[in-house]
Amino acid sequence: MPVLHAVWRRIVARRVLMLGAVIIDDLLFFKMDAIEEQFYARCVSGR
């Protein structure tokens, strides 16, 4: 069934995009965390 196949591909694509967004979100969060830590460390050591 071509229609079913198209729907399935759309669902899979949406799942992959959601998963990718979650992974990117986590990576950005960790990166921001590291940047904040460096920033605070620099401020503390600067005093």
PDB file of C-alpha atoms in Angstrom:
ATOM      1  CA  MET A   1       0.000   0.000   0.000  1.00  0.00           C
ATOM      2  CA  PRO A   2       1.747   3.212  -1.122  1.00  0.00           C
ATOM      3  CA  VAL A   3      -0.460   5.387   1.110  1.00  0.00           C
ATOM      4  CA  LEU A   4       0.427   3.409   4.219  1.00  0.00           C
ATOM      5  CA  HIS A   5       4.096   3.565   3.270  1.00  0.00           C
ATOM      6  CA  ALA A   6       3.941   7.353   2.933  1.00  0.00           C
ATOM      7  CA  VAL A   7       2.249   7.690   6.320  1.00  0.00           C
ATOM      8  CA  TRP A   8       4.808   5.352   7.909  1.00  0.00           C
ATOM      9  CA  ARG A   9       7.695   7.340   6.447  1.00  0.00           C
ATOM     10  CA  ARG A  10       6.149  10.562   7.740  1.00  0.00           C
ATOM     11  CA  ILE A  11       5.801   9.081  11.232  1.00  0.00           C
ATOM     12  CA  VAL A  12       9.368   7.768  11.199  1.00  0.00           C
ATOM     13  CA  ALA A  13      10.696  11.113   9.946  1.00  0.00           C
ATOM     14  CA  ARG A  14       8.854  12.939  12.726  1.00  0.00           C
ATOM     15  CA  ARG A  15      10.225  10.506  15.317  1.00  0.00           C
ATOM     16  CA  VAL A  16      13.771  10.965  14.053  1.00  0.00           C
ATOM     17  CA  LEU A  17      13.401  14.750  14.029  1.00  0.00           C
ATOM     18  CA  MET A  18      12.026  14.732  17.577  1.00  0.00           C
ATOM     19  CA  LEU A  19      14.831  12.462  18.775  1.00  0.00           C
ATOM     20  CA  GLY A  20      17.411  14.628  17.010  1.00  0.00           C
ATOM     21  CA  ALA A  21      15.915  17.756  18.579  1.00  0.00           C
ATOM     22  CA  VAL A  22      16.087  16.157  22.025  1.00  0.00           C
ATOM     23  CA  ILE A  23      19.722  15.127  21.523  1.00  0.00           C
ATOM     24  CA  ILE A  24      20.671  18.582  20.216  1.00  0.00           C
ATOM     25  CA  ASP A  25      18.800  20.153  23.147  1.00  0.00           C
ATOM     26  CA  ASP A  26      20.771  18.002  25.606  1.00  0.00           C
ATOM     27  CA  LEU A  27      24.075  18.808  23.920  1.00  0.00           C
ATOM     28  CA  LEU A  28      23.300  22.536  23.957  1.00  0.00           C
ATOM     29  CA  PHE A  29      22.288  22.316  27.610  1.00  0.00           C
ATOM     30  CA  PHE A  30      25.543  20.574  28.555  1.00  0.00           C
ATOM     31  CA  LYS A  31      27.541  23.070  26.497  1.00  0.00           C
ATOM     32  CA  MET A  32      25.791  26.020  28.142  1.00  0.00           C
ATOM     33  CA  ASP A  33      26.421  24.415  31.543  1.00  0.00           C
ATOM     34  CA  ALA A  34      30.138  24.097  30.772  1.00  0.00           C
ATOM     35  CA  ILE A  35      30.299  27.683  29.492  1.00  0.00           C
ATOM     36  CA  GLU A  36      28.567  28.939  32.644  1.00  0.00           C
ATOM     37  CA  GLU A  37      30.990  26.977  34.833  1.00  0.00           C
ATOM     38  CA  GLN A  38      33.971  28.456  32.985  1.00  0.00           C
ATOM     39  CA  PHE A  39      32.431  31.921  33.269  1.00  0.00           C
ATOM     40  CA  TYR A  40      31.917  31.598  37.028  1.00  0.00           C
ATOM     41  CA  ALA A  41      35.389  30.127  37.492  1.00  0.00           C
ATOM     42  CA  ARG A  42      36.876  33.066  35.573  1.00  0.00           C
ATOM     43  CA  CYS A  43      34.898  35.580  37.665  1.00  0.00           C
ATOM     44  CA  VAL A  44      35.945  33.932  40.929  1.00  0.00           C
ATOM     45  CA  SER A  45      39.604  33.657  39.957  1.00  0.00           C
ATOM     46  CA  GLY A  46      39.553  37.243  38.684  1.00  0.00           C
ATOM     47  CA  ARG A  47      38.866  38.616  42.160  1.00  0.00           C
TER      48      ARG A  47
END
